[in-house]
PDB file of C-alpha atoms and ligand atoms in Angstrom:
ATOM      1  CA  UNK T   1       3.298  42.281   0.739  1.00 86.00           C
ATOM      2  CA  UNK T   2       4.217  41.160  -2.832  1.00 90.00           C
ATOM      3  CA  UNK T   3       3.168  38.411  -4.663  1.00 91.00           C
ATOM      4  CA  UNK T   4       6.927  36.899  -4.563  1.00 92.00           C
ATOM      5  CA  UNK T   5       7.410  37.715  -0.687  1.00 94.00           C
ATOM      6  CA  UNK T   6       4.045  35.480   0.291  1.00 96.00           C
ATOM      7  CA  UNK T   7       5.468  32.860  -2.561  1.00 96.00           C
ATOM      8  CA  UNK T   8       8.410  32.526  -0.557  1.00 96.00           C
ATOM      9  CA  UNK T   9       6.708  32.879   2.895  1.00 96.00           C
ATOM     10  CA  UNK T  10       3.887  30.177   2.082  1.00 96.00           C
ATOM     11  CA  UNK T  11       7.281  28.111   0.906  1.00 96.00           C
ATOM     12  CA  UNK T  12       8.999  28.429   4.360  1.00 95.00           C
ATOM     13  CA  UNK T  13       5.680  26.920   5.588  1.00 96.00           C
ATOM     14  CA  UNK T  14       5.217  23.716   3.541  1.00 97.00           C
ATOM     15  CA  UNK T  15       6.977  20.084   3.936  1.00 97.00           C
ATOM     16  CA  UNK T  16       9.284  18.789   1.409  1.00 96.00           C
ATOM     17  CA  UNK T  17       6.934  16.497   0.671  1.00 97.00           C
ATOM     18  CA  UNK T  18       4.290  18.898  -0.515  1.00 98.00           C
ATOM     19  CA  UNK T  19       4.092  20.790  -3.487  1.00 98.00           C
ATOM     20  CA  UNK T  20       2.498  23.927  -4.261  1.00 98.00           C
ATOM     21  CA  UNK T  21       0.572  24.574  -7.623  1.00 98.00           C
ATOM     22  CA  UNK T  22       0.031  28.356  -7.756  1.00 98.00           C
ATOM     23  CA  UNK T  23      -3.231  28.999  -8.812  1.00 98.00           C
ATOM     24  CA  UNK T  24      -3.041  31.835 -11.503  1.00 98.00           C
ATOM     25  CA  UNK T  25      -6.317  31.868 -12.959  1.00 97.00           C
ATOM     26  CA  UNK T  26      -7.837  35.243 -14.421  1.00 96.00           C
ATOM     27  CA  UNK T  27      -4.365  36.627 -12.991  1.00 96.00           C
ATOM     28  CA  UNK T  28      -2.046  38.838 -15.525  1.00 96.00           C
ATOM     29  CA  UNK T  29       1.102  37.517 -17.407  1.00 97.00           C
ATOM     30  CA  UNK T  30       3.203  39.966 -15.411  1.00 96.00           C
ATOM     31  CA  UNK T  31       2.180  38.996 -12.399  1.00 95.00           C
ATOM     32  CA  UNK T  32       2.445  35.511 -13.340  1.00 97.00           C
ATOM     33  CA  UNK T  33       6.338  36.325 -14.377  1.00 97.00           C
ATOM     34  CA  UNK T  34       6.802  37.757 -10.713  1.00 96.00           C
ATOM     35  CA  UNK T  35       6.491  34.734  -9.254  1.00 97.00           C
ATOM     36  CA  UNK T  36       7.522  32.560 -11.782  1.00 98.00           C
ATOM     37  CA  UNK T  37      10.892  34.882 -11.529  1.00 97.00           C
ATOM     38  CA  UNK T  38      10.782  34.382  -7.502  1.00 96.00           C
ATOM     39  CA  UNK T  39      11.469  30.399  -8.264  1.00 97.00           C
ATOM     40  CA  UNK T  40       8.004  28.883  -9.100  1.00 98.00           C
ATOM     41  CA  UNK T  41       7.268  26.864 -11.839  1.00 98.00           C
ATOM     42  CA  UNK T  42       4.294  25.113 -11.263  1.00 98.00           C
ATOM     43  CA  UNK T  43       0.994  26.691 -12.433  1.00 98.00           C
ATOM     44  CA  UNK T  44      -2.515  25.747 -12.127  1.00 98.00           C
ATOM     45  CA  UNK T  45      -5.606  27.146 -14.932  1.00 98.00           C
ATOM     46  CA  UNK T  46      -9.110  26.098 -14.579  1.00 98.00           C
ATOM     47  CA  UNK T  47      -9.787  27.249 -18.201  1.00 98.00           C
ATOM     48  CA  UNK T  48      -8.595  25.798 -21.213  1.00 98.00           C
ATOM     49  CA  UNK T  49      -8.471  29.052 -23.708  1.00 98.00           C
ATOM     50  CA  UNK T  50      -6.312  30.703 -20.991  1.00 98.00           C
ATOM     51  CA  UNK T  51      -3.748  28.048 -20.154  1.00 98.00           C
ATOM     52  CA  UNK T  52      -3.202  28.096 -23.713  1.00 98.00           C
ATOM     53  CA  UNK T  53      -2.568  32.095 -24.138  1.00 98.00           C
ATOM     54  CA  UNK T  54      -0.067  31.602 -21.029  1.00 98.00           C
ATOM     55  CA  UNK T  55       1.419  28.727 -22.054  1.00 98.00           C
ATOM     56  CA  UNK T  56       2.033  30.399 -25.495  1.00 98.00           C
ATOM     57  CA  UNK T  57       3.384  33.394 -23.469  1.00 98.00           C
ATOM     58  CA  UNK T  58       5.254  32.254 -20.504  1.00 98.00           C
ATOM     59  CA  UNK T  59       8.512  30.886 -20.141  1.00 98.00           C
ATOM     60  CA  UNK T  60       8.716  27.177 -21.667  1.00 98.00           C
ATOM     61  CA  UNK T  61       9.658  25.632 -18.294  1.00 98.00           C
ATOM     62  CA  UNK T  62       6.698  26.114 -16.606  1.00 98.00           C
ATOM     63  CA  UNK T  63       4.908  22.921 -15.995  1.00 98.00           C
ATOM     64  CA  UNK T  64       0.950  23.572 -16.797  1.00 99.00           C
ATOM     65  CA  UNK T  65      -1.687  21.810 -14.564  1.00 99.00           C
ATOM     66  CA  UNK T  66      -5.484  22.209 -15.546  1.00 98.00           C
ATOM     67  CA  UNK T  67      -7.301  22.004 -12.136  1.00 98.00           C
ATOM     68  CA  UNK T  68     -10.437  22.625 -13.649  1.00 97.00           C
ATOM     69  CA  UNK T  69     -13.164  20.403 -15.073  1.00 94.00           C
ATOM     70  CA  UNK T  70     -12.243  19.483 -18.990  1.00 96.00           C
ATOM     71  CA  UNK T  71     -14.807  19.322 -21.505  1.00 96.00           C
ATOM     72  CA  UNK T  72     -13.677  16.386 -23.559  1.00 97.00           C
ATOM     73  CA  UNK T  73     -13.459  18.300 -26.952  1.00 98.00           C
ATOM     74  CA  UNK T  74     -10.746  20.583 -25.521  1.00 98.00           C
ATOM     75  CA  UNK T  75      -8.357  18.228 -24.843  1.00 98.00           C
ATOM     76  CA  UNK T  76      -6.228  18.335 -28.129  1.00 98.00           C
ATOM     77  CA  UNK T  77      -5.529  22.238 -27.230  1.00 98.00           C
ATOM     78  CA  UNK T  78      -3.777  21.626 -24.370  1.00 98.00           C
ATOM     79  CA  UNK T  79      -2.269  17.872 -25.082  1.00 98.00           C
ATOM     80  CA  UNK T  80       0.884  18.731 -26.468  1.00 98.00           C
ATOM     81  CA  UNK T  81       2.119  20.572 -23.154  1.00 98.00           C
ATOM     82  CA  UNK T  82      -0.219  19.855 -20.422  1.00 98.00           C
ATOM     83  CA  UNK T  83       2.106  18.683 -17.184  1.00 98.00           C
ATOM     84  CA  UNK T  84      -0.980  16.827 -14.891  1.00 98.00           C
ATOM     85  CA  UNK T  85      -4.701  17.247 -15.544  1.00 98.00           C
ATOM     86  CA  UNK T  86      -6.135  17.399 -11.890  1.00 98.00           C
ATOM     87  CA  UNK T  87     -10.180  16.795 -12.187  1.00 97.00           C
ATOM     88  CA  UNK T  88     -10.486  13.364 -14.203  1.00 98.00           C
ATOM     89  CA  UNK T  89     -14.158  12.293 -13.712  1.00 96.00           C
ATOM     90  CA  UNK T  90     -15.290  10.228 -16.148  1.00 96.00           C
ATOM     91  CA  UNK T  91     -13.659   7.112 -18.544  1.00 97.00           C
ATOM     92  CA  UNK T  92     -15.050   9.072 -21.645  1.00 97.00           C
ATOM     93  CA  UNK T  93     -12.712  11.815 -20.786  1.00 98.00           C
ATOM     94  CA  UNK T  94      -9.705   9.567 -20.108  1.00 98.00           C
ATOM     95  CA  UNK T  95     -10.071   8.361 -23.105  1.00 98.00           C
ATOM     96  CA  UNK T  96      -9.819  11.252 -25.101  1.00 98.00           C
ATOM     97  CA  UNK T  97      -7.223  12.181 -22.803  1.00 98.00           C
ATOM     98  CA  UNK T  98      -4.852   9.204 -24.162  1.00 98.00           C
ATOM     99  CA  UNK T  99      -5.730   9.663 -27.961  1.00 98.00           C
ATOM    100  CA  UNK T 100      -4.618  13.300 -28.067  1.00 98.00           C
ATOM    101  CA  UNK T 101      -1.384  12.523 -25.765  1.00 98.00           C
ATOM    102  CA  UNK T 102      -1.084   9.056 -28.553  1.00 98.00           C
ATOM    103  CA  UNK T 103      -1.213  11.805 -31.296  1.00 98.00           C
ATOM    104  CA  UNK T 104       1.458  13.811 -29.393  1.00 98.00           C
ATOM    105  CA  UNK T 105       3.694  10.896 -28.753  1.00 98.00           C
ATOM    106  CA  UNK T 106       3.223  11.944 -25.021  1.00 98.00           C
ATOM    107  CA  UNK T 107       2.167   9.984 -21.590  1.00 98.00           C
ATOM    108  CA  UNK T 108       0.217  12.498 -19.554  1.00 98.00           C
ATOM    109  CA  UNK T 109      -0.374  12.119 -15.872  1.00 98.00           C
ATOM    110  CA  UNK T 110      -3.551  12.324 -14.459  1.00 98.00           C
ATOM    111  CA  UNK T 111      -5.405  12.486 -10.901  1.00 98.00           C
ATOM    112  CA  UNK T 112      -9.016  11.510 -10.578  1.00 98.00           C
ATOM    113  CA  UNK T 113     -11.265  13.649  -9.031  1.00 98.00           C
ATOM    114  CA  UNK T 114     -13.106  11.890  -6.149  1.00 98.00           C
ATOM    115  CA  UNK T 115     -16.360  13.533  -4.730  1.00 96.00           C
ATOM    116  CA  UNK T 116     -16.079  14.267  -0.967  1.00 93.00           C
ATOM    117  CA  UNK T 117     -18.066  17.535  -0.865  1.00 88.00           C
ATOM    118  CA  UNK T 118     -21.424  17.223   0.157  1.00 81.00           C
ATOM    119  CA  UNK T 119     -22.652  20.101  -1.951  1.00 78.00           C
ATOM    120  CA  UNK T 120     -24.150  18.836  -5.004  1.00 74.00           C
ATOM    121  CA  UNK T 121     -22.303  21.562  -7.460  1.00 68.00           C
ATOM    122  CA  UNK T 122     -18.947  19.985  -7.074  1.00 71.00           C
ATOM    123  CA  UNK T 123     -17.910  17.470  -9.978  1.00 84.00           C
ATOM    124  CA  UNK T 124     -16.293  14.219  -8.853  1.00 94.00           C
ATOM    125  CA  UNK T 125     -16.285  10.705  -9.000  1.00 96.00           C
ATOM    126  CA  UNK T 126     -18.017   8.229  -6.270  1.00 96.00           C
ATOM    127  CA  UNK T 127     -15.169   5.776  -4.665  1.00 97.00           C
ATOM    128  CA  UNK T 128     -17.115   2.694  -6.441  1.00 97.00           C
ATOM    129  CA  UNK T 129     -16.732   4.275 -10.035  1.00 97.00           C
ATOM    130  CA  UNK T 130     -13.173   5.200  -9.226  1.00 98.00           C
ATOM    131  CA  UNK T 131     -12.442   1.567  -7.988  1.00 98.00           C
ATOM    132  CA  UNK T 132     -14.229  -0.183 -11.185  1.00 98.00           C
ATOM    133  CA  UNK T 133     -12.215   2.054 -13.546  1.00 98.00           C
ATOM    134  CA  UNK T 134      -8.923   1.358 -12.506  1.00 98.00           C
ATOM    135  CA  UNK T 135      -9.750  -2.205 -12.083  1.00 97.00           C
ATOM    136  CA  UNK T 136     -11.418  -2.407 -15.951  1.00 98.00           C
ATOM    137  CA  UNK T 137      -9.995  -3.834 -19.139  1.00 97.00           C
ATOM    138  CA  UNK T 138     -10.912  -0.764 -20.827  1.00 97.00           C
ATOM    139  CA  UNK T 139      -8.573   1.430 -18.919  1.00 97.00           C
ATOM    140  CA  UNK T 140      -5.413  -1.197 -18.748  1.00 96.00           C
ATOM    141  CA  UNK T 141      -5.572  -0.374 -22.760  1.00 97.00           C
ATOM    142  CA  UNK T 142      -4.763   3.022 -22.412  1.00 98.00           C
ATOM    143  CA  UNK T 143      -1.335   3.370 -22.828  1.00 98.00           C
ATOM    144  CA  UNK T 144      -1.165   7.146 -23.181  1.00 98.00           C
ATOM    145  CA  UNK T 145      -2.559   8.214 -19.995  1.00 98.00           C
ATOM    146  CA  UNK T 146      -1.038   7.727 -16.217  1.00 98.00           C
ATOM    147  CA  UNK T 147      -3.003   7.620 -13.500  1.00 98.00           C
ATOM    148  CA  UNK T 148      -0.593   9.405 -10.573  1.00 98.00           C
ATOM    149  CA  UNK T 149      -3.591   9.647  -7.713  1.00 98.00           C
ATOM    150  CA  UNK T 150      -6.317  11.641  -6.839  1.00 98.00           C
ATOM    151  CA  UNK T 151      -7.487  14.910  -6.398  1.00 98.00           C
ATOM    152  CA  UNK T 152     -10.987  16.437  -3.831  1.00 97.00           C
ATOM    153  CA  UNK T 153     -12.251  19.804  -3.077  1.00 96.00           C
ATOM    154  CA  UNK T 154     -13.602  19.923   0.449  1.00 95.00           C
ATOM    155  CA  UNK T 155     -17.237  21.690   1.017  1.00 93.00           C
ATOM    156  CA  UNK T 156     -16.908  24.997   1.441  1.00 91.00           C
ATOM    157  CA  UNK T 157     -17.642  25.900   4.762  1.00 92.00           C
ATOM    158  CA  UNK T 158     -16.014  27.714   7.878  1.00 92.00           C
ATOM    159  CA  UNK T 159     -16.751  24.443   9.773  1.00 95.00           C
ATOM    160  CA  UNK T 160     -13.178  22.585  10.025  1.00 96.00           C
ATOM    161  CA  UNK T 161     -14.500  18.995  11.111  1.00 96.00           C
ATOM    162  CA  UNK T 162     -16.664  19.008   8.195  1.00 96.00           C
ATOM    163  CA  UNK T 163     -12.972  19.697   5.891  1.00 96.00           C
ATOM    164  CA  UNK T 164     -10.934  17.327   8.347  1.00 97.00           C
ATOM    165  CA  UNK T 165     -13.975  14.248   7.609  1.00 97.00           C
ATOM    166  CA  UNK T 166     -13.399  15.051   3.820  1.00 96.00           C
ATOM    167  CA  UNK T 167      -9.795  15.386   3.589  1.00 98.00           C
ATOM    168  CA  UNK T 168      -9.104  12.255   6.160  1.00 98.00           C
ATOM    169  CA  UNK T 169     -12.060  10.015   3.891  1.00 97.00           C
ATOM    170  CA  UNK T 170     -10.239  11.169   0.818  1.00 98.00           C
ATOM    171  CA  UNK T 171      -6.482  10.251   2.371  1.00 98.00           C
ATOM    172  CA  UNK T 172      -8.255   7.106   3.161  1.00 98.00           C
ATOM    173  CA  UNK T 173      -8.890   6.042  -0.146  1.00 98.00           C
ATOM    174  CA  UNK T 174      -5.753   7.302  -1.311  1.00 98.00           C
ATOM    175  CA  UNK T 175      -3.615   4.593   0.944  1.00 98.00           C
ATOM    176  CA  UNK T 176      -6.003   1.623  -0.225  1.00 98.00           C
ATOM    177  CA  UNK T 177      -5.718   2.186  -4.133  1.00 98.00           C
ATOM    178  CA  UNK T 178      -1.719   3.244  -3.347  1.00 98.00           C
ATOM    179  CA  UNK T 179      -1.370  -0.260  -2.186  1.00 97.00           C
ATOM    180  CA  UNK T 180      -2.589  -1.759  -5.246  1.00 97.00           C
ATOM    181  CA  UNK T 181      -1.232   1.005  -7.637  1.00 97.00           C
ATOM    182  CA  UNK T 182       2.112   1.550  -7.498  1.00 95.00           C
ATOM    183  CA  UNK T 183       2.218   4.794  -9.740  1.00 97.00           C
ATOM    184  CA  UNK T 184      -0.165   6.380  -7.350  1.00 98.00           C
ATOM    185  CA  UNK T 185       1.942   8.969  -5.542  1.00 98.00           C
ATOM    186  CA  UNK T 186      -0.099  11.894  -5.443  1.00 98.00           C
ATOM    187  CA  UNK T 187      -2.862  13.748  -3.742  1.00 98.00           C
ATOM    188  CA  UNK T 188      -4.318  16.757  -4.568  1.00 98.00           C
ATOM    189  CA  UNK T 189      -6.323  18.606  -1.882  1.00 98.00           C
ATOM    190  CA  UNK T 190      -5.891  21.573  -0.456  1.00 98.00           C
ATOM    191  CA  UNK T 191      -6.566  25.446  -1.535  1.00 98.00           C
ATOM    192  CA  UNK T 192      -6.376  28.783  -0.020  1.00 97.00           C
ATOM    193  CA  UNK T 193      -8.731  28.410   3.117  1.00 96.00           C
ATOM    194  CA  UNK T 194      -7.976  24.710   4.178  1.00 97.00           C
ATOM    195  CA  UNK T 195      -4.606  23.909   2.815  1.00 98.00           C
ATOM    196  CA  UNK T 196      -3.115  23.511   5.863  1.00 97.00           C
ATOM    197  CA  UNK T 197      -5.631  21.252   6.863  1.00 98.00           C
ATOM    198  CA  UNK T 198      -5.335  19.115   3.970  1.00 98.00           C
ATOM    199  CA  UNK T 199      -1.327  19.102   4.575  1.00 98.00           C
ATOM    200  CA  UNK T 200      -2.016  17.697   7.795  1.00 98.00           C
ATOM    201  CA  UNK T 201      -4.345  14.935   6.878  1.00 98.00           C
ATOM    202  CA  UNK T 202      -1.961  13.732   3.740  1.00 98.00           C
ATOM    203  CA  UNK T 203      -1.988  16.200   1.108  1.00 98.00           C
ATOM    204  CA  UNK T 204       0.827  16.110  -1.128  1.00 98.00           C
ATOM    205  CA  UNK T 205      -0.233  18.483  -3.507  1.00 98.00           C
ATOM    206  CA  UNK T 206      -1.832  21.967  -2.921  1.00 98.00           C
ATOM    207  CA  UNK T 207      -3.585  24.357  -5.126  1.00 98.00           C
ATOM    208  CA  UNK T 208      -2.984  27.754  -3.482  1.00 98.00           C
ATOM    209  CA  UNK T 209      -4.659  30.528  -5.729  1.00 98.00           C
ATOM    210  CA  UNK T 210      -5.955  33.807  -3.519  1.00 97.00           C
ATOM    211  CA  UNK T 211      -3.362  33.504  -0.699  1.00 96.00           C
ATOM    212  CA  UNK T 212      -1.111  34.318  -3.382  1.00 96.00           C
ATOM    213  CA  UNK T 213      -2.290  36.502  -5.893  1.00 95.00           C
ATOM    214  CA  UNK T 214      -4.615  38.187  -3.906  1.00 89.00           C
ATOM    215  CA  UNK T 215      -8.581  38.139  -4.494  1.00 87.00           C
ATOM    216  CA  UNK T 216      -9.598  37.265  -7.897  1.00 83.00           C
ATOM    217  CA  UNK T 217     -12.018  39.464  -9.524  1.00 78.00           C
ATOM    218  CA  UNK T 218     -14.230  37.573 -12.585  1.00 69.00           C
TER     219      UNK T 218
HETATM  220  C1  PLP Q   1      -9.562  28.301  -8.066  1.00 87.24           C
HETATM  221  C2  PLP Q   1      -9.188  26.928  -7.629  1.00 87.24           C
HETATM  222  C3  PLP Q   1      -8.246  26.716  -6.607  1.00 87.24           C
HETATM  223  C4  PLP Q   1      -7.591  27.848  -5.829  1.00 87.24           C
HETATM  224  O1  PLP Q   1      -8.522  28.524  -5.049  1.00 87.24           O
HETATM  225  P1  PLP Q   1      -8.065  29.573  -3.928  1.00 87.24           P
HETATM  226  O2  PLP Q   1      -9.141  29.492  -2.921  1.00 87.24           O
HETATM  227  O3  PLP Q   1      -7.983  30.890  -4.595  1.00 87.24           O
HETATM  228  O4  PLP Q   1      -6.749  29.119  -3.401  1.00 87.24           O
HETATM  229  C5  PLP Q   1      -7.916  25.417  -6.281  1.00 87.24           C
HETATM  230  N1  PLP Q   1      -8.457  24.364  -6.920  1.00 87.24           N
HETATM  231  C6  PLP Q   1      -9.365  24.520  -7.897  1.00 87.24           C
HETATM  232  C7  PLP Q   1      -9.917  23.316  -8.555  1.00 87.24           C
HETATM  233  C8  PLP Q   1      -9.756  25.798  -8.297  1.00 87.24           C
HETATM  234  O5  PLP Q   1     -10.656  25.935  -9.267  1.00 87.24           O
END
């Protein structure tokens, strides 16, 4: 199969509801361009350098993600086009987040990343730290930054009801803050090997890299 023919077959699978962020890191401009061709416009980097090189080379309608964890001094390479930054983990970062996007003249959304992984590797915010930023002075000055909802990587593991506790604690959380923030409308969780697990426990937002692209090699 193609890249395009298991876009469009993954597509026929998902609810309205959900989107799908193709996942086209370490993947080639050309192939990138096949599925952007086959109706796809949202992509999803983990690096900064590259998302810049695509972004630079790619169609102009593309909206740019960054799924992976941002080292605060990069920000002001990717602030004047960056569509949602996904992994969020710290106030320090959000902060530096809304003075680029100030210097821009831009609002950019954002998605905390919320620890649910029991491996100690992943990055991530606890619920409490989550709960005290949003509710802090410090963050209702940040004008520059939106806060859209969150994002979780599940453990990695072949054991579903491990994924299904994660994804279900994570949805969880999701609803409470949703009821008090009423620009939270989005959850990221889901990739190639439990995405449609996280679609049925509330994702609304999947990052879908090797079931499209085929393996990566780094
Ligand atoms: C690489 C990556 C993905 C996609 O992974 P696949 O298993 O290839 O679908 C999703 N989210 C994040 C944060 C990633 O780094």
């Amino acid at each position: 199969m193609t890249t395009s023919e298991r876009l469009i077959n993954l597509k026929k699978t998902l609810p309205q509801h959900v989107s799908l962020v193709a996942v086209s890191k370490t993947k080639p401009i050309n192939q990138i361009q096949e599925v952007y061709d086959a109706g796809q416009r949202i992509f999803g980097e983990n690096k900064i350098q590259e998302m810049v090189e695509k972004h630079t080379l790619l169609p102009k309608d593309i909206s740019w993600h960054m799924i992976g964890h941002v080292q605060r001094n990069k920000v002001k390479y990717i602030a004047h086009f960056v569509n949602l930054i996904h992994a969020v983990d710290s106030f320090k970062l959000l902060q530096e987040i809304n003075k680029q996007a100030l210097k821009n003249n831009r609002i950019i959304n954002c998605l905390l990343q919320i620890k649910i992984a029991s491996e100690e590797a992943k990055f991530g915010m606890m619920q409490e730290e989550a709960i005290s930023l949003l509710a802090s002075e410090e963050f209702k000055l940040l004008k520059n930054i939106k806060i859209i909802g969150l994002m979780g990587m599940a453990t990695f593991t072949s054991d579903k009801e491990i994924i299904e506790y994660e994804f279900k604690s994570l949805k969880n959380f999701f609803d409470s803050l949703k009821t008090k923030y009423s620009n939270f409308n989005t959850l990221s969780m889901g990739m190639s090997g439990d995405y449609k697990i996280a679609i049925v426990h509330g994702s609304t937002m999947i990052r879908v890299g090797s079931a499209l692209f085929g393996a990566r090699n780094y």
